[in-house]
Amino acid sequence: MGADFFMVRWCMRIVLATVSILILPLTSLQSQQVGSGSQHFPPIQELLGTPAAVALPTGTSDLRDSLRSEPTFKQTVRDLTSRSTSRRRSAVRRLGKKGKVRGIPYLGAVLLRTNTDPKTRADAAMSLGKIGHWKAVALLKESLGDPSVNIRFATALALGRVAANDAVTLLEEQGIRDTHWWVRYAATVALGDTKHPAAVPALGHVLAHEMRWQVRQQAARSLASFKGKYTIGLLTNALADQDPSVRYTAAKSLGEIGGLQSLDALMAGLETERDPLAREAIKSSMKIVVRK
């Protein structure tokens, strides 16, 4: 159940990270779409799959059945080759526990097996991220170049959880430069998750060069995880972004960071901002900074 909860929490965190855009006027959203039928944000459920429901005891089951201990490591590894997709996915998730390094080679085998169900492979990437060990980086490096968008998306997210400088490098050199904007979006989320100072210039690159407003908006949001003059300078520039959703989020991030430099940037932004929601975000953040 712990692994299923982790997957749900991870998916929800991305969804919640983008919910602020939903309050923007519909006309503003429509004007920012690129091409017909484009989506506002990556379809998380489609890319990662819906976590399997926790099995509950039936009416004829003994109460003790619901309290059975978790399968052993050997049983879990055996389940990786089960004919049942749900059983394989459950095993993959069980292997994804913080610091449980011995599960890495087994998860890597699932992740890199291209004839395996894509959602099971995505689960494997996510579980490698949850383990969080640097030994997972080499495997995730391989899957970051996978032909499947689903796998690259999950891999980018997973790299944000791995405590290794190489993970930041991969996100900067490949993730935010992927051909598909869903993957670039995931990489931008992950850069914020790393909490590593080296992620800041990469997020600045996204703000300056990314064509998709959704990805730039996430870069502004991810920068809230950092402090310092350079970070505030990047967010100050983002207050002049062509898209109001990016300006809105940049203002919110400046409010979270706080400090006199942030306050100066917000005051200057208020003088030129014409979008009503972005203006409200600036005012709200100014109040937060003053109270800190």
Coordinates of C-alpha atoms in Angstrom, one line a residue:
M1 CA 0.0 0.0 0.0
G2 CA 2.9 2.4 0.7
A3 CA 4.1 2.3 -2.9
D4 CA 0.6 2.9 -4.2
F5 CA 0.2 5.8 -1.9
F6 CA 3.5 7.2 -3.1
M7 CA 2.4 7.0 -6.7
V8 CA -0.9 8.8 -6.0
R9 CA 0.9 11.5 -4.0
W10 CA 3.4 12.1 -6.8
C11 CA 0.7 12.3 -9.4
M12 CA -1.4 14.6 -7.3
R13 CA 1.5 16.9 -6.5
I14 CA 1.9 17.5 -10.3
V15 CA -1.8 18.1 -10.7
L16 CA -1.9 20.5 -7.8
A17 CA 1.2 22.2 -9.0
T18 CA -0.8 23.2 -12.1
V19 CA -4.2 24.0 -10.6
S20 CA -3.6 27.7 -10.3
I21 CA -3.8 28.1 -14.0
L22 CA -7.4 26.9 -14.0
I23 CA -8.5 30.3 -12.5
L24 CA -7.2 32.2 -15.5
P25 CA -9.8 33.4 -18.0
L26 CA -10.8 30.8 -20.7
T27 CA -9.9 33.2 -23.4
S28 CA -6.4 33.6 -22.1
L29 CA -5.9 29.8 -22.0
Q30 CA -7.3 29.4 -25.5
S31 CA -5.0 32.1 -26.9
Q32 CA -1.9 30.3 -25.6
Q33 CA -2.6 26.9 -27.2
V34 CA -0.2 25.8 -29.9
G35 CA -2.1 23.9 -32.6
S36 CA -5.6 22.5 -32.6
G37 CA -6.5 20.0 -29.9
S38 CA -3.4 20.7 -27.7
Q39 CA -3.7 20.0 -24.0
H40 CA -3.1 22.5 -21.2
F41 CA -1.0 20.1 -19.1
P42 CA 0.4 16.6 -19.5
P43 CA -2.3 13.8 -19.0
I44 CA -0.8 12.3 -15.8
Q45 CA -3.2 9.4 -15.6
E46 CA -2.6 8.4 -19.2
L47 CA 1.2 8.7 -18.9
L48 CA 1.7 6.9 -15.6
G49 CA -1.4 4.8 -15.3
T50 CA -3.9 4.6 -12.4
P51 CA -2.4 2.9 -9.3
A52 CA -4.0 -0.4 -8.6
A53 CA -6.6 -0.3 -5.8
V54 CA -5.6 -1.8 -2.5
A55 CA -7.1 -5.3 -2.2
L56 CA -9.8 -5.5 0.5
P57 CA -11.0 -8.7 2.2
T58 CA -14.2 -10.1 0.8
G59 CA -17.2 -10.9 3.1
T60 CA -16.1 -14.5 3.4
S61 CA -12.4 -13.6 4.1
D62 CA -11.0 -14.1 7.6
L63 CA -9.9 -10.8 9.2
R64 CA -6.4 -12.2 9.4
D65 CA -6.3 -12.2 5.6
S66 CA -6.3 -8.4 5.5
L67 CA -3.4 -8.3 8.0
R68 CA -1.1 -10.6 6.1
S69 CA 2.5 -9.4 6.0
E70 CA 3.9 -8.0 2.8
P71 CA 5.5 -10.5 0.4
T72 CA 9.2 -11.2 0.9
F73 CA 11.8 -9.7 -1.4
K74 CA 12.2 -13.1 -3.2
Q75 CA 8.4 -13.3 -3.7
T76 CA 8.3 -9.8 -5.0
V77 CA 11.1 -10.5 -7.5
R78 CA 9.3 -13.6 -8.6
D79 CA 6.1 -11.6 -9.2
L80 CA 8.0 -9.4 -11.7
T81 CA 7.7 -12.3 -14.2
S82 CA 4.0 -13.0 -13.4
R83 CA 1.6 -13.3 -16.3
S84 CA -0.7 -10.9 -14.5
T85 CA 0.0 -7.3 -15.4
S86 CA -1.5 -6.0 -12.1
R87 CA 0.7 -8.4 -10.1
R88 CA 3.8 -7.3 -12.0
R89 CA 3.0 -3.6 -11.4
S90 CA 2.3 -4.3 -7.7
A91 CA 5.7 -6.0 -7.4
V92 CA 7.5 -3.1 -9.2
R93 CA 5.9 -0.6 -6.7
R94 CA 6.8 -2.7 -3.7
L95 CA 10.5 -2.6 -4.7
G96 CA 10.4 1.2 -4.7
K97 CA 11.3 2.0 -1.1
K98 CA 13.7 4.7 0.0
G99 CA 17.2 3.4 0.2
K100 CA 16.4 -0.2 -0.8
V101 CA 19.3 -0.4 -3.2
R102 CA 19.0 -4.1 -3.8
G103 CA 15.9 -3.6 -5.9
I104 CA 17.6 -1.3 -8.4
P105 CA 18.9 -4.0 -10.8
Y106 CA 15.5 -5.7 -10.9
L107 CA 13.7 -2.5 -11.5
G108 CA 16.3 -1.6 -14.2
A109 CA 15.6 -4.8 -16.0
V110 CA 11.9 -4.0 -16.1
L111 CA 12.5 -0.4 -17.1
L112 CA 14.8 -1.2 -20.0
R113 CA 12.8 -4.2 -21.3
T114 CA 11.0 -2.6 -24.3
N115 CA 8.6 -5.4 -24.8
T116 CA 7.1 -4.9 -21.3
D117 CA 3.8 -3.0 -20.8
P118 CA 4.7 0.8 -20.9
K119 CA 2.9 1.5 -17.6
T120 CA 4.8 -1.2 -15.8
R121 CA 8.0 0.3 -17.2
A122 CA 6.9 3.8 -16.0
D123 CA 6.2 2.3 -12.6
A124 CA 9.8 1.0 -12.6
A125 CA 11.2 4.4 -13.3
M126 CA 9.1 5.9 -10.5
S127 CA 10.2 3.2 -8.1
L128 CA 13.8 3.9 -9.0
G129 CA 13.2 7.5 -8.1
K130 CA 11.7 6.6 -4.8
I131 CA 14.7 4.6 -3.9
G132 CA 16.7 7.8 -4.5
H133 CA 20.1 6.2 -4.8
W134 CA 22.8 7.4 -7.2
K135 CA 23.1 3.8 -8.6
A136 CA 19.8 4.4 -10.4
V137 CA 21.1 7.2 -12.5
A138 CA 22.8 5.0 -15.1
L139 CA 19.5 3.1 -15.7
L140 CA 17.5 6.3 -15.8
K141 CA 20.0 7.8 -18.3
E142 CA 19.2 5.0 -20.7
S143 CA 15.4 5.4 -20.3
L144 CA 15.6 9.2 -20.7
G145 CA 16.3 8.4 -24.4
D146 CA 13.5 5.8 -24.7
P147 CA 11.2 6.2 -27.8
S148 CA 8.1 6.2 -25.5
V149 CA 7.0 9.6 -24.2
N150 CA 5.5 7.8 -21.2
I151 CA 8.8 6.4 -20.2
R152 CA 10.7 9.6 -20.7
F153 CA 8.1 11.5 -18.7
A154 CA 8.3 9.1 -15.8
T155 CA 12.1 9.0 -16.0
A156 CA 12.4 12.8 -15.8
L157 CA 10.2 12.8 -12.7
A158 CA 12.2 10.0 -11.1
L159 CA 15.5 11.9 -11.7
G160 CA 14.2 14.7 -9.5
R161 CA 14.2 12.3 -6.5
V162 CA 17.7 10.9 -7.0
A163 CA 20.4 12.4 -4.8
A164 CA 23.1 12.8 -7.4
N165 CA 24.7 15.6 -9.3
D166 CA 24.5 13.5 -12.5
A167 CA 20.7 13.6 -12.2
V168 CA 20.6 17.4 -12.4
T169 CA 23.0 17.2 -15.4
L170 CA 20.7 14.8 -17.2
L171 CA 17.7 16.9 -16.6
E172 CA 19.5 20.0 -17.9
E173 CA 21.2 18.4 -20.9
Q174 CA 18.4 16.1 -22.0
G175 CA 15.2 16.5 -20.0
I176 CA 14.5 20.2 -20.7
R177 CA 15.6 19.8 -24.3
D178 CA 13.4 16.8 -25.1
T179 CA 11.4 17.0 -28.3
H180 CA 8.1 16.5 -26.5
W181 CA 6.9 19.3 -24.2
W182 CA 5.3 16.8 -21.7
V183 CA 8.8 15.5 -21.0
R184 CA 10.2 19.0 -20.7
Y185 CA 7.5 19.8 -18.3
A186 CA 8.3 16.8 -16.1
A187 CA 12.0 17.7 -16.2
T188 CA 11.2 21.2 -15.0
V189 CA 9.2 19.8 -12.1
A190 CA 12.1 17.4 -11.3
L191 CA 14.7 20.2 -11.3
G192 CA 12.7 21.9 -8.5
D193 CA 12.5 18.6 -6.7
T194 CA 16.3 18.2 -6.6
K195 CA 16.7 21.3 -4.4
H196 CA 20.2 21.4 -6.0
P197 CA 21.7 24.9 -6.7
A198 CA 22.8 23.7 -10.1
A199 CA 19.2 23.4 -11.1
V200 CA 18.7 27.2 -11.0
P201 CA 20.5 28.0 -14.3
A202 CA 18.7 25.2 -16.0
L203 CA 15.3 26.6 -14.9
G204 CA 16.5 30.1 -16.0
H205 CA 17.2 28.5 -19.5
V206 CA 13.6 27.2 -19.6
L207 CA 12.2 30.7 -18.7
A208 CA 14.3 32.3 -21.4
H209 CA 13.9 29.8 -24.3
E210 CA 11.0 27.5 -23.8
M211 CA 8.1 28.0 -26.2
R212 CA 5.4 26.4 -24.2
W213 CA 3.9 28.6 -21.5
Q214 CA 3.0 25.6 -19.4
V215 CA 6.7 24.7 -19.1
R216 CA 7.8 28.2 -18.4
Q217 CA 5.1 28.5 -15.7
Q218 CA 6.4 25.4 -14.1
A219 CA 10.0 26.8 -14.2
A220 CA 8.7 29.8 -12.3
R221 CA 7.0 27.6 -9.8
S222 CA 10.1 25.3 -9.3
L223 CA 12.3 28.3 -8.6
A224 CA 10.3 28.9 -5.4
S225 CA 12.3 26.0 -4.0
F226 CA 15.5 28.1 -4.1
K227 CA 16.7 31.4 -2.7
G228 CA 19.4 34.0 -3.6
K229 CA 19.8 37.0 -5.8
Y230 CA 20.2 35.0 -9.0
T231 CA 16.9 33.1 -8.5
I232 CA 15.1 36.3 -7.7
G233 CA 16.6 37.9 -10.8
L234 CA 15.2 35.1 -13.0
L235 CA 11.7 35.5 -11.4
T236 CA 11.9 39.3 -11.8
N237 CA 12.5 38.8 -15.6
A238 CA 9.6 36.3 -15.6
L239 CA 7.3 39.1 -14.4
A240 CA 7.6 40.4 -17.9
D241 CA 6.8 37.1 -19.6
Q242 CA 4.3 37.3 -22.5
D243 CA 1.9 34.9 -20.8
P244 CA -0.1 36.1 -17.8
S245 CA 0.0 32.6 -16.2
V246 CA 3.8 32.7 -16.1
R247 CA 3.7 36.2 -14.6
Y248 CA 1.1 35.1 -12.0
T249 CA 3.3 32.2 -10.9
A250 CA 6.5 34.2 -10.9
A251 CA 4.8 36.7 -8.5
K252 CA 3.7 33.8 -6.3
S253 CA 7.2 32.4 -6.2
L254 CA 8.7 35.8 -5.3
G255 CA 6.2 35.9 -2.4
E256 CA 7.4 32.5 -1.2
I257 CA 11.0 33.5 -1.3
G258 CA 10.5 36.9 0.3
G259 CA 13.1 39.5 1.1
L260 CA 13.6 43.1 0.0
Q261 CA 14.8 42.2 -3.5
S262 CA 11.6 40.3 -4.1
L263 CA 9.5 43.2 -2.8
D264 CA 11.3 45.6 -5.1
A265 CA 10.6 43.3 -8.0
L266 CA 7.0 42.9 -7.1
M267 CA 6.5 46.7 -6.8
A268 CA 8.1 47.3 -10.2
G269 CA 5.9 44.6 -11.7
L270 CA 2.8 46.1 -10.3
E271 CA 3.4 49.3 -12.2
T272 CA 3.3 47.6 -15.6
E273 CA 1.0 44.6 -15.0
R274 CA -2.4 44.9 -16.7
D275 CA -3.8 41.3 -16.3
P276 CA -6.2 41.4 -13.3
L277 CA -5.3 38.0 -11.9
A278 CA -1.5 38.6 -12.2
R279 CA -2.0 42.0 -10.5
E280 CA -3.8 40.3 -7.6
A281 CA -1.0 37.7 -7.3
I282 CA 1.6 40.5 -7.1
K283 CA -0.4 42.4 -4.4
S284 CA -0.9 39.2 -2.5
S285 CA 2.8 38.3 -2.6
M286 CA 3.7 41.8 -1.5
K287 CA 1.6 41.4 1.6
I288 CA 3.2 38.1 2.3
V289 CA 6.7 39.5 2.0
V290 CA 5.9 42.5 4.2
R291 CA 4.6 40.1 6.9
K292 CA 7.7 37.9 6.9

